[in-house]
Amino acid sequence: MAKIGVFVGTIYGNALAVAEEAQQILGQQGHEVEIFEDATLAQWQQYLQQVVLVITSTTGQGDLPDNIEPLYADLNDKLGYQPDLRYGVIALGDSSYDTFCGGGRTFDKLLQEHKAKRVGEVLLIDAIEVVEPEVFAQNWIETWGTLL
């Protein structure tokens, strides 16, 4: 089973609720899961040979929430190439904006550029259509966990 770091970018708590659901489901599958809300580069680096799940909402003009922005900047400016990292992304957003799920898409693009290996497709959760994102994400999380 995998050691998974769940890195959360949240404003109102929806992404954290999804992360807690993921921790429960993946834990039941036998994975070792830890959630990071205000993650540091050092915490991320503990998972470079493991698995990361990024769960983030989107703010402003497709931006990342303040609590995950410093990690993103450090990954971009200080870390770079991560070929042994396997990861997944759950992006939360509002489809009434042109920058729908921009936070998650931005993180995915950065990890792709750094040659990390995405497991599965990015899950996009639309606040317009989904009242309980943690419930909506359950099937994706269960499937993703079996791909590891």
PDB file of C-alpha atoms in Angstrom:
ATOM      1  CA  MET A   1       0.000   0.000   0.000  1.00  0.00           C
ATOM      2  CA  ALA A   2       1.045   3.587  -0.573  1.00  0.00           C
ATOM      3  CA  LYS A   3       2.141   6.390   1.709  1.00  0.00           C
ATOM      4  CA  ILE A   4       0.019   9.373   0.623  1.00  0.00           C
ATOM      5  CA  GLY A   5       0.375  13.040   1.514  1.00  0.00           C
ATOM      6  CA  VAL A   6      -2.822  15.016   0.985  1.00  0.00           C
ATOM      7  CA  PHE A   7      -2.021  18.689   0.403  1.00  0.00           C
ATOM      8  CA  VAL A   8      -5.024  20.972   0.803  1.00  0.00           C
ATOM      9  CA  GLY A   9      -5.735  24.467  -0.509  1.00  0.00           C
ATOM     10  CA  THR A  10      -8.950  25.677   1.089  1.00  0.00           C
ATOM     11  CA  ILE A  11     -10.854  28.860   1.826  1.00  0.00           C
ATOM     12  CA  TYR A  12     -14.252  27.881   3.211  1.00  0.00           C
ATOM     13  CA  GLY A  13     -13.439  24.300   4.192  1.00  0.00           C
ATOM     14  CA  ASN A  14     -14.876  22.378   1.230  1.00  0.00           C
ATOM     15  CA  ALA A  15     -11.474  21.164   0.023  1.00  0.00           C
ATOM     16  CA  LEU A  16     -10.626  20.120   3.591  1.00  0.00           C
ATOM     17  CA  ALA A  17     -13.888  18.156   3.809  1.00  0.00           C
ATOM     18  CA  VAL A  18     -12.928  16.334   0.593  1.00  0.00           C
ATOM     19  CA  ALA A  19      -9.450  15.674   2.040  1.00  0.00           C
ATOM     20  CA  GLU A  20     -10.918  14.184   5.201  1.00  0.00           C
ATOM     21  CA  GLU A  21     -13.175  11.952   3.106  1.00  0.00           C
ATOM     22  CA  ALA A  22     -10.152  10.896   1.043  1.00  0.00           C
ATOM     23  CA  GLN A  23      -8.198  10.108   4.199  1.00  0.00           C
ATOM     24  CA  GLN A  24     -10.994   7.847   5.409  1.00  0.00           C
ATOM     25  CA  ILE A  25     -11.525   6.023   2.094  1.00  0.00           C
ATOM     26  CA  LEU A  26      -7.831   5.590   1.303  1.00  0.00           C
ATOM     27  CA  GLY A  27      -7.141   4.510   4.874  1.00  0.00           C
ATOM     28  CA  GLN A  28      -9.820   1.808   4.564  1.00  0.00           C
ATOM     29  CA  GLN A  29      -7.997   0.614   1.447  1.00  0.00           C
ATOM     30  CA  GLY A  30      -4.858   0.149   3.546  1.00  0.00           C
ATOM     31  CA  HIS A  31      -2.967   3.282   2.519  1.00  0.00           C
ATOM     32  CA  GLU A  32      -1.118   5.448   5.046  1.00  0.00           C
ATOM     33  CA  VAL A  33      -2.565   8.969   4.683  1.00  0.00           C
ATOM     34  CA  GLU A  34      -1.632  12.325   6.222  1.00  0.00           C
ATOM     35  CA  ILE A  35      -3.334  15.681   5.551  1.00  0.00           C
ATOM     36  CA  PHE A  36      -1.385  18.946   5.296  1.00  0.00           C
ATOM     37  CA  GLU A  37      -3.315  22.248   5.399  1.00  0.00           C
ATOM     38  CA  ASP A  38      -0.420  24.705   5.638  1.00  0.00           C
ATOM     39  CA  ALA A  39       2.205  22.571   3.990  1.00  0.00           C
ATOM     40  CA  THR A  40       5.877  23.334   3.749  1.00  0.00           C
ATOM     41  CA  LEU A  41       8.332  22.312   1.062  1.00  0.00           C
ATOM     42  CA  ALA A  42       9.996  20.001   3.594  1.00  0.00           C
ATOM     43  CA  GLN A  43       6.703  18.168   4.161  1.00  0.00           C
ATOM     44  CA  TRP A  44       6.200  17.800   0.398  1.00  0.00           C
ATOM     45  CA  GLN A  45       9.736  16.461  -0.013  1.00  0.00           C
ATOM     46  CA  GLN A  46       8.922  13.573   2.351  1.00  0.00           C
ATOM     47  CA  TYR A  47       6.659  12.257  -0.424  1.00  0.00           C
ATOM     48  CA  LEU A  48       8.937  12.624  -3.452  1.00  0.00           C
ATOM     49  CA  GLN A  49       9.316   8.826  -3.618  1.00  0.00           C
ATOM     50  CA  GLN A  50       5.693   8.285  -2.596  1.00  0.00           C
ATOM     51  CA  VAL A  51       2.271   9.631  -3.583  1.00  0.00           C
ATOM     52  CA  VAL A  52       0.674  13.067  -3.285  1.00  0.00           C
ATOM     53  CA  LEU A  53      -2.969  14.054  -3.605  1.00  0.00           C
ATOM     54  CA  VAL A  54      -3.543  17.780  -4.126  1.00  0.00           C
ATOM     55  CA  ILE A  55      -7.053  18.948  -3.239  1.00  0.00           C
ATOM     56  CA  THR A  56      -7.576  22.632  -3.822  1.00  0.00           C
ATOM     57  CA  SER A  57     -10.267  25.162  -4.387  1.00  0.00           C
ATOM     58  CA  THR A  58      -9.898  28.206  -6.629  1.00  0.00           C
ATOM     59  CA  THR A  59      -9.993  31.893  -5.693  1.00  0.00           C
ATOM     60  CA  GLY A  60     -10.058  35.220  -7.468  1.00  0.00           C
ATOM     61  CA  GLN A  61      -9.053  34.896 -11.103  1.00  0.00           C
ATOM     62  CA  GLY A  62      -8.217  31.191 -10.994  1.00  0.00           C
ATOM     63  CA  ASP A  63      -5.708  31.548  -8.169  1.00  0.00           C
ATOM     64  CA  LEU A  64      -4.694  29.150  -5.438  1.00  0.00           C
ATOM     65  CA  PRO A  65      -5.912  29.714  -1.865  1.00  0.00           C
ATOM     66  CA  ASP A  66      -3.512  31.575   0.420  1.00  0.00           C
ATOM     67  CA  ASN A  67      -2.741  28.497   2.517  1.00  0.00           C
ATOM     68  CA  ILE A  68      -1.284  26.502  -0.420  1.00  0.00           C
ATOM     69  CA  GLU A  69       0.196  29.342  -2.512  1.00  0.00           C
ATOM     70  CA  PRO A  70       3.562  29.357  -0.630  1.00  0.00           C
ATOM     71  CA  LEU A  71       3.995  25.611  -1.262  1.00  0.00           C
ATOM     72  CA  TYR A  72       3.227  26.079  -4.957  1.00  0.00           C
ATOM     73  CA  ALA A  73       5.763  28.913  -5.180  1.00  0.00           C
ATOM     74  CA  ASP A  74       8.433  26.826  -3.431  1.00  0.00           C
ATOM     75  CA  LEU A  75       7.788  23.853  -5.723  1.00  0.00           C
ATOM     76  CA  ASN A  76       8.152  26.128  -8.719  1.00  0.00           C
ATOM     77  CA  ASP A  77      11.141  28.165  -7.523  1.00  0.00           C
ATOM     78  CA  LYS A  78      13.127  25.730  -5.371  1.00  0.00           C
ATOM     79  CA  LEU A  79      12.319  22.119  -6.213  1.00  0.00           C
ATOM     80  CA  GLY A  80      11.640  21.540  -9.898  1.00  0.00           C
ATOM     81  CA  TYR A  81      12.174  18.065 -11.378  1.00  0.00           C
ATOM     82  CA  GLN A  82      10.182  15.339  -9.531  1.00  0.00           C
ATOM     83  CA  PRO A  83      10.205  12.252 -11.774  1.00  0.00           C
ATOM     84  CA  ASP A  84       9.568   9.719  -8.984  1.00  0.00           C
ATOM     85  CA  LEU A  85       6.495  11.457  -7.600  1.00  0.00           C
ATOM     86  CA  ARG A  86       3.076   9.976  -8.344  1.00  0.00           C
ATOM     87  CA  TYR A  87       0.131  12.277  -7.774  1.00  0.00           C
ATOM     88  CA  GLY A  88      -3.544  13.039  -8.198  1.00  0.00           C
ATOM     89  CA  VAL A  89      -5.515  16.283  -8.225  1.00  0.00           C
ATOM     90  CA  ILE A  90      -9.013  17.133  -7.083  1.00  0.00           C
ATOM     91  CA  ALA A  91      -9.925  20.671  -8.146  1.00  0.00           C
ATOM     92  CA  LEU A  92     -12.881  22.605  -6.773  1.00  0.00           C
ATOM     93  CA  GLY A  93     -14.321  25.590  -8.598  1.00  0.00           C
ATOM     94  CA  ASP A  94     -17.335  27.413  -9.956  1.00  0.00           C
ATOM     95  CA  SER A  95     -18.159  26.936 -13.638  1.00  0.00           C
ATOM     96  CA  SER A  96     -19.726  30.386 -13.876  1.00  0.00           C
ATOM     97  CA  TYR A  97     -16.142  31.719 -13.974  1.00  0.00           C
ATOM     98  CA  ASP A  98     -13.793  31.480 -16.969  1.00  0.00           C
ATOM     99  CA  THR A  99     -11.096  30.258 -14.577  1.00  0.00           C
ATOM    100  CA  PHE A 100     -13.122  27.185 -13.506  1.00  0.00           C
ATOM    101  CA  CYS A 101     -10.988  24.965 -11.248  1.00  0.00           C
ATOM    102  CA  GLY A 102      -7.979  27.127 -12.063  1.00  0.00           C
ATOM    103  CA  GLY A 103      -6.221  26.359  -8.773  1.00  0.00           C
ATOM    104  CA  GLY A 104      -6.169  22.607  -9.367  1.00  0.00           C
ATOM    105  CA  ARG A 105      -5.397  22.961 -13.059  1.00  0.00           C
ATOM    106  CA  THR A 106      -2.453  25.237 -12.220  1.00  0.00           C
ATOM    107  CA  PHE A 107      -1.050  22.731  -9.725  1.00  0.00           C
ATOM    108  CA  ASP A 108      -1.487  19.880 -12.209  1.00  0.00           C
ATOM    109  CA  LYS A 109       0.315  21.843 -14.933  1.00  0.00           C
ATOM    110  CA  LEU A 110       3.255  22.564 -12.633  1.00  0.00           C
ATOM    111  CA  LEU A 111       3.615  18.911 -11.636  1.00  0.00           C
ATOM    112  CA  GLN A 112       3.406  17.841 -15.279  1.00  0.00           C
ATOM    113  CA  GLU A 113       6.180  20.310 -16.130  1.00  0.00           C
ATOM    114  CA  HIS A 114       8.276  18.802 -13.322  1.00  0.00           C
ATOM    115  CA  LYS A 115       7.772  15.334 -14.867  1.00  0.00           C
ATOM    116  CA  ALA A 116       5.771  13.938 -11.960  1.00  0.00           C
ATOM    117  CA  LYS A 117       3.468  11.048 -12.913  1.00  0.00           C
ATOM    118  CA  ARG A 118      -0.244  11.763 -12.597  1.00  0.00           C
ATOM    119  CA  VAL A 119      -2.359   8.801 -11.569  1.00  0.00           C
ATOM    120  CA  GLY A 120      -5.793   8.989 -13.194  1.00  0.00           C
ATOM    121  CA  GLU A 121      -7.508  12.109 -14.465  1.00  0.00           C
ATOM    122  CA  VAL A 122      -7.989  15.355 -12.573  1.00  0.00           C
ATOM    123  CA  LEU A 123     -11.362  15.432 -10.797  1.00  0.00           C
ATOM    124  CA  LEU A 124     -13.163  18.737 -11.385  1.00  0.00           C
ATOM    125  CA  ILE A 125     -15.896  19.584  -8.869  1.00  0.00           C
ATOM    126  CA  ASP A 126     -18.334  22.344  -9.832  1.00  0.00           C
ATOM    127  CA  ALA A 127     -19.868  24.279  -6.921  1.00  0.00           C
ATOM    128  CA  ILE A 128     -22.815  25.201  -9.170  1.00  0.00           C
ATOM    129  CA  GLU A 129     -23.844  21.541  -9.538  1.00  0.00           C
ATOM    130  CA  VAL A 130     -22.400  19.864  -6.421  1.00  0.00           C
ATOM    131  CA  VAL A 131     -23.703  20.676  -2.942  1.00  0.00           C
ATOM    132  CA  GLU A 132     -21.545  18.143  -1.065  1.00  0.00           C
ATOM    133  CA  PRO A 133     -18.158  17.873  -2.784  1.00  0.00           C
ATOM    134  CA  GLU A 134     -16.926  15.271  -0.300  1.00  0.00           C
ATOM    135  CA  VAL A 135     -19.789  12.952  -1.311  1.00  0.00           C
ATOM    136  CA  PHE A 136     -19.352  13.688  -5.027  1.00  0.00           C
ATOM    137  CA  ALA A 137     -15.639  12.783  -4.812  1.00  0.00           C
ATOM    138  CA  GLN A 138     -16.104   9.398  -3.130  1.00  0.00           C
ATOM    139  CA  ASN A 139     -16.184   7.211  -6.253  1.00  0.00           C
ATOM    140  CA  TRP A 140     -13.197   9.011  -7.798  1.00  0.00           C
ATOM    141  CA  ILE A 141     -11.197   8.604  -4.568  1.00  0.00           C
ATOM    142  CA  GLU A 142     -12.045   4.895  -4.310  1.00  0.00           C
ATOM    143  CA  THR A 143     -10.985   4.310  -7.928  1.00  0.00           C
ATOM    144  CA  TRP A 144      -7.841   6.442  -7.578  1.00  0.00           C
ATOM    145  CA  GLY A 145      -6.782   4.487  -4.508  1.00  0.00           C
ATOM    146  CA  THR A 146      -6.976   1.212  -6.438  1.00  0.00           C
ATOM    147  CA  LEU A 147      -4.718   2.631  -9.196  1.00  0.00           C
ATOM    148  CA  LEU A 148      -1.810   3.178  -6.788  1.00  0.00           C
TER     149      LEU A 148
END
